[in-house]
Amino acid sequence: MTDHLMLSPAVAAAKAAGNPLVALESTIVTHGMPYPANLRTALAVEAAVRDSGAEPATIAVIDGRVRIGLETDELAALAEARDVMKLSRADLAFAVASGRTGSTTVAATMIAARAAGLSVFATGGIGGVHRGGETSLDVSADLEELARTDVIVVSAGAKAILDIGRTLEYLETKGVPVVVYGSDELPAFWSRQSGHAAPLRLDAPAEIARFHKARAALGIAGGMLVANPLDAANAIPRETVEGWIEQALGEAAAKSVAGKAVTPFLLGRIVELSEGRSLEANIALIKANARLAGEIAVALAQD
Ligand code: PSU
Ligand code: MN
């Protein structure tokens, strides 16, 4: 893989100096938010990582090369592009082998981050078991990746469009620690409440770094999910969100939306149904996650 990996000058310099780094995904840019809010957010997220003392490394595949760290013009091109692949474990190498351009999901970003030696990654919300997943078998490859790849994924939990209970069961079965930052309740992306208790709770970046090191010392492979609740001022009550989700899910079923298109369709419709309120919350939560991820990376680099 190393031949196909290309570090940006800033990322290469940070790595060489042993400075903390945070990986960022790009599917949120190409499939998760409308233009130009997606570009504005991607740049603000990189700034949030820098503010916390770490170097951001936004990951994508451009013309068949796995890029670790993008220049602003490259990010801008991705944000406006329409025919970009949404890459996961199944097709990351396909894009490389065929010289394609694609954005990386949580799963693919974890693989690329690990290959580049990065152990902290910030996203919005992970994919998981979709509602009705017990019959459709629509379960995001993000969950399996968390089970096997040693990266700390900082999120606002699983996206609320999913079946959060079954997503938690899957993660528990696979031995993935779910650590809620500073709360006893697992957040649900746009909302602070999910109705599910925090499987584990930690209150400081240094505690998360210590947990990560203890797992490594015990030889326990696999990732860790950190769920960071959105602050109350930006969060949306669960009951409010649930109405939009129900409507978007009904429309997805009526249109037979399936496979990779499901999550982008639901997120896009919820932005419309909420008249942009969900987008503002999504932007706020990814910035907060980037900041926390930076703090964890800084803590990992100490001692
Ligand atoms: N977080 C967001 N918006 C997004 C995503 C995460 O705030 O669009 C993306 C991530 O890349 C995640 C993907 O991996 O949604 C999940 O897609 P699926 O359900 O098809 O696995
Ligand atoms: Mn799916």
Coordinates of C-alpha atoms and ligand atoms in Angstrom, one line a residue:
M1 CA 0.0 0.0 0.0
T2 CA 2.8 2.4 0.8
D3 CA 3.6 2.9 -2.9
H4 CA 0.1 4.2 -3.4
L5 CA 0.1 6.5 -0.3
M6 CA 1.1 10.1 -0.8
L7 CA 1.6 12.3 2.2
S8 CA 1.1 16.1 1.8
P9 CA 4.2 18.2 2.6
A10 CA 2.6 19.4 5.8
V11 CA 1.6 15.9 6.9
A12 CA 5.0 14.5 6.0
A13 CA 6.7 17.2 8.0
A14 CA 4.5 16.7 11.1
K15 CA 5.1 12.9 10.9
A16 CA 8.9 13.4 10.7
A17 CA 8.9 15.7 13.7
G18 CA 6.7 13.3 15.7
N19 CA 3.9 15.9 16.0
P20 CA 0.3 14.9 16.6
L21 CA -1.8 14.2 13.5
V22 CA -5.6 13.8 13.0
A23 CA -7.1 12.0 10.0
L24 CA -10.2 13.5 8.5
E25 CA -12.6 11.8 6.0
S26 CA -13.9 13.1 2.7
T27 CA -17.2 11.4 2.1
I28 CA -18.8 14.0 4.4
V29 CA -17.6 16.5 1.8
T30 CA -18.7 14.7 -1.3
H31 CA -21.8 12.9 -0.2
G32 CA -22.7 14.2 3.2
M33 CA -23.3 18.0 2.8
P34 CA -24.3 20.3 0.0
Y35 CA -21.9 22.7 -1.7
P36 CA -20.6 25.2 -0.6
A37 CA -21.3 24.4 3.1
N38 CA -19.2 21.2 2.6
L39 CA -16.1 23.1 1.6
R40 CA -16.5 25.8 4.3
T41 CA -17.0 23.0 6.8
A42 CA -14.0 21.0 5.6
L43 CA -11.7 24.0 6.0
A44 CA -13.2 24.9 9.4
V45 CA -12.6 21.3 10.6
E46 CA -9.0 21.4 9.5
A47 CA -8.6 24.7 11.4
A48 CA -10.2 23.1 14.5
V49 CA -7.6 20.4 14.5
R50 CA -4.8 23.0 14.2
D51 CA -6.3 25.0 17.1
S52 CA -5.9 22.0 19.3
G53 CA -2.3 21.6 18.4
A54 CA -2.4 18.8 15.9
E55 CA -1.9 18.7 12.1
P56 CA -5.0 17.7 10.0
A57 CA -4.8 15.1 7.3
T58 CA -7.8 15.0 5.1
I59 CA -7.9 11.7 3.2
A60 CA -9.2 10.9 -0.3
V61 CA -8.2 9.0 -3.4
I62 CA -7.3 11.3 -6.3
D63 CA -6.5 9.9 -9.7
G64 CA -5.7 6.5 -8.1
R65 CA -3.4 7.8 -5.3
V66 CA -4.4 7.6 -1.6
R67 CA -3.7 11.1 -0.5
I68 CA -3.0 11.8 3.2
G69 CA -3.5 15.6 3.5
L70 CA -5.0 17.7 0.7
E71 CA -4.2 21.2 -0.5
T72 CA -7.1 23.7 -0.4
D73 CA -7.6 23.7 -4.2
E74 CA -7.8 19.9 -4.1
L75 CA -10.4 20.0 -1.4
A76 CA -12.3 22.6 -3.3
A77 CA -12.3 20.4 -6.4
L78 CA -13.6 17.5 -4.4
A79 CA -16.3 19.6 -2.8
E80 CA -17.7 20.6 -6.3
A81 CA -17.2 17.3 -8.0
R82 CA -20.3 15.3 -8.9
D83 CA -19.0 11.9 -10.2
V84 CA -16.8 11.0 -7.2
M85 CA -16.9 7.4 -5.9
K86 CA -17.8 6.8 -2.2
L87 CA -15.1 4.4 -1.2
S88 CA -15.2 1.8 1.6
R89 CA -13.1 -1.3 2.3
A90 CA -14.6 -3.1 -0.7
D91 CA -13.6 -0.5 -3.3
L92 CA -10.7 1.6 -1.9
A93 CA -8.1 -0.6 -3.8
F94 CA -10.4 -0.7 -6.9
A95 CA -10.1 3.1 -7.1
V96 CA -6.4 2.9 -6.7
A97 CA -6.0 0.2 -9.3
S98 CA -8.2 1.9 -11.9
G99 CA -6.8 5.5 -11.3
R100 CA -10.1 6.8 -10.1
T101 CA -11.0 9.6 -7.8
G102 CA -13.1 8.9 -4.7
S103 CA -13.9 10.1 -1.2
T104 CA -13.2 7.9 1.8
T105 CA -15.9 6.8 4.2
V106 CA -15.1 6.0 7.9
A107 CA -14.0 2.5 7.0
A108 CA -11.7 3.5 4.1
T109 CA -10.3 6.5 6.0
M110 CA -9.4 4.2 8.9
I111 CA -7.6 1.8 6.5
A112 CA -5.7 4.7 4.9
A113 CA -4.9 6.4 8.3
R114 CA -3.6 3.2 9.7
A115 CA -1.4 2.6 6.6
A116 CA 0.0 6.1 7.1
G117 CA 0.7 5.5 10.8
L118 CA -2.1 7.8 12.1
S119 CA -4.1 6.6 15.1
V120 CA -6.7 9.4 15.6
F121 CA -9.5 10.2 13.2
A122 CA -12.4 12.6 13.4
T123 CA -15.8 12.3 11.6
G124 CA -19.4 13.4 12.1
G125 CA -21.3 10.2 12.8
I126 CA -20.3 6.6 11.9
G127 CA -22.4 4.3 9.7
G128 CA -24.1 1.4 11.5
V129 CA -27.0 -1.0 11.4
H130 CA -29.8 0.7 9.4
R131 CA -33.4 0.6 10.7
G132 CA -34.8 -2.6 9.3
G133 CA -31.2 -3.9 9.0
E134 CA -32.3 -7.2 10.5
T135 CA -34.1 -8.0 7.2
S136 CA -32.3 -5.8 4.7
L137 CA -28.8 -6.7 6.0
D138 CA -27.8 -3.0 5.4
V139 CA -25.0 -2.8 8.0
S140 CA -22.3 -0.2 7.3
A141 CA -18.8 -1.6 6.7
D142 CA -17.7 1.1 9.2
L143 CA -18.6 -1.3 12.1
E144 CA -16.5 -4.2 10.8
E145 CA -13.6 -1.8 10.3
L146 CA -13.8 -0.6 13.9
A147 CA -13.6 -4.2 14.9
R148 CA -10.3 -4.7 13.1
T149 CA -8.4 -1.5 12.5
D150 CA -6.5 0.2 15.3
V151 CA -7.7 3.7 15.0
I152 CA -9.5 6.0 17.5
V153 CA -12.6 7.3 15.7
V154 CA -14.0 10.5 17.3
S155 CA -17.7 10.9 16.3
A156 CA -21.0 12.2 17.7
G157 CA -22.1 8.6 17.9
A158 CA -23.8 6.7 15.1
K159 CA -26.0 8.7 12.8
A160 CA -29.6 9.0 14.2
I161 CA -31.1 7.7 11.0
L162 CA -29.8 4.3 12.1
D163 CA -31.0 1.6 14.5
I164 CA -28.7 2.8 17.4
G165 CA -29.6 -0.2 19.7
R166 CA -28.6 -2.8 17.1
T167 CA -25.5 -0.8 16.2
L168 CA -24.4 -0.9 19.8
E169 CA -25.1 -4.6 20.0
Y170 CA -23.0 -5.2 16.9
L171 CA -20.1 -3.2 18.3
E172 CA -20.3 -5.0 21.6
T173 CA -20.2 -8.4 19.9
K174 CA -17.2 -7.3 17.9
G175 CA -15.4 -6.0 21.0
V176 CA -15.3 -2.4 20.0
P177 CA -15.1 0.0 23.0
V178 CA -17.7 2.8 22.8
V179 CA -16.5 5.6 25.0
V180 CA -18.9 8.6 25.6
Y181 CA -17.0 11.8 26.3
G182 CA -18.3 13.5 29.4
S183 CA -21.8 12.0 29.5
D184 CA -23.6 8.9 30.8
E185 CA -25.8 8.8 27.7
L186 CA -24.8 7.9 24.2
P187 CA -25.5 10.8 21.9
A188 CA -27.4 10.4 18.6
F189 CA -25.5 12.6 16.1
W190 CA -27.7 15.8 16.0
S191 CA -29.1 15.1 19.4
R192 CA -27.6 14.7 22.9
Q193 CA -30.0 11.9 23.7
S194 CA -30.3 8.4 22.2
G195 CA -32.1 6.6 25.0
H196 CA -29.0 4.4 25.4
A197 CA -26.6 4.5 28.3
A198 CA -23.0 5.1 27.6
P199 CA -21.2 1.7 27.5
L200 CA -18.1 3.5 28.8
R201 CA -17.5 7.0 29.9
L202 CA -14.3 9.1 30.1
D203 CA -14.0 12.9 30.8
A204 CA -10.6 13.9 29.5
P205 CA -8.5 13.4 26.3
A206 CA -5.6 12.1 28.5
E207 CA -7.9 9.4 29.9
I208 CA -8.8 8.3 26.3
A209 CA -5.1 8.3 25.4
R210 CA -4.4 6.1 28.4
F211 CA -7.1 3.7 27.5
H212 CA -5.8 3.4 23.9
K213 CA -2.3 2.7 25.2
A214 CA -3.6 0.1 27.7
R215 CA -5.4 -1.8 24.9
A216 CA -2.2 -1.8 22.8
A217 CA -0.2 -3.0 25.7
L218 CA -2.6 -5.9 26.2
G219 CA -2.3 -6.8 22.5
I220 CA -6.0 -6.0 21.8
A221 CA -6.4 -5.2 18.2
G222 CA -9.2 -3.1 16.7
G223 CA -10.5 0.4 16.9
M224 CA -12.2 2.5 19.5
L225 CA -15.3 4.6 19.0
V226 CA -15.4 7.9 21.0
A227 CA -18.9 9.5 21.0
N228 CA -18.8 13.3 21.7
P229 CA -22.2 14.8 22.5
L230 CA -22.9 18.1 20.6
D231 CA -23.2 21.1 23.0
A232 CA -26.8 21.9 24.1
A233 CA -26.9 25.2 22.2
N234 CA -26.3 23.5 18.8
A235 CA -28.0 20.1 19.4
I236 CA -31.6 19.4 18.2
P237 CA -34.1 17.6 20.5
R238 CA -34.6 13.9 19.6
E239 CA -38.3 14.3 19.1
T240 CA -37.8 17.0 16.5
V241 CA -35.2 15.0 14.6
E242 CA -37.3 11.8 14.7
G243 CA -40.1 13.5 12.6
W244 CA -37.7 14.3 9.8
I245 CA -36.1 10.9 9.9
E246 CA -39.5 9.1 9.7
Q247 CA -40.4 11.2 6.7
A248 CA -37.1 10.7 4.9
L249 CA -37.1 7.0 5.5
G250 CA -40.6 6.7 4.1
E251 CA -39.5 8.6 0.9
A252 CA -36.4 6.4 0.6
A253 CA -38.5 3.3 0.8
A254 CA -41.0 4.7 -1.8
K255 CA -38.2 5.4 -4.2
S256 CA -36.4 2.1 -3.5
V257 CA -33.2 3.9 -2.6
A258 CA -30.6 1.2 -1.7
G259 CA -27.0 0.4 -1.1
K260 CA -24.5 3.3 -0.8
A261 CA -27.1 5.8 -1.8
V262 CA -29.2 5.4 1.3
T263 CA -27.2 7.4 3.8
P264 CA -26.5 10.4 1.4
F265 CA -30.2 10.4 0.4
L266 CA -31.4 10.5 4.0
L267 CA -29.0 13.2 5.1
G268 CA -29.8 15.3 2.1
R269 CA -33.6 15.1 2.7
I270 CA -33.2 15.8 6.4
V271 CA -31.3 19.0 5.5
E272 CA -34.2 20.0 3.3
L273 CA -37.0 19.0 5.8
S274 CA -35.2 20.8 8.6
E275 CA -34.7 23.9 6.5
G276 CA -31.0 23.7 7.1
R277 CA -31.1 23.2 10.9
S278 CA -29.7 19.7 10.7
L279 CA -26.9 21.0 8.5
E280 CA -25.9 23.6 11.1
A281 CA -25.9 21.0 13.8
N282 CA -23.8 18.6 11.6
I283 CA -21.3 21.4 11.0
A284 CA -21.0 22.2 14.7
L285 CA -20.6 18.5 15.7
I286 CA -17.9 17.7 13.2
K287 CA -15.9 20.8 14.3
A288 CA -16.3 19.8 18.0
N289 CA -15.2 16.2 17.1
A290 CA -12.1 17.6 15.2
R291 CA -11.1 19.6 18.3
L292 CA -11.5 16.7 20.6
A293 CA -9.6 14.4 18.2
G294 CA -6.8 17.0 18.1
E295 CA -6.6 17.0 21.9
I296 CA -6.5 13.2 22.0
A297 CA -3.7 13.2 19.4
V298 CA -1.8 15.7 21.5
A299 CA -2.3 13.6 24.7
L300 CA -1.1 10.5 22.8
A301 CA 2.0 12.2 21.7
Q302 CA 2.9 13.1 25.3
D303 CA 4.7 10.6 27.5
Ligands
PSU1 N1 -20.6 11.7 9.1 C1 -21.3 12.8 8.7 N2 -21.8 12.7 7.4 C2 -21.5 11.7 6.5 C3 -20.7 10.6 7.0 C4 -20.3 10.7 8.3 O1 -21.5 13.8 9.4 O2 -21.9 11.7 5.4 C5 -20.4 9.4 6.1 C6 -19.1 8.6 6.6 O3 -18.2 8.6 5.6 C7 -19.7 7.2 6.9 C8 -20.7 7.1 5.8 O4 -18.7 6.3 6.8 O5 -21.4 8.4 6.0 C9 -21.6 5.9 6.1 O6 -22.1 5.5 4.9 P1 -22.9 4.0 4.8 O7 -24.0 4.1 5.8 O8 -23.3 3.9 3.4 O9 -21.9 3.0 5.3
MN2 MN -25.2 0.5 3.7

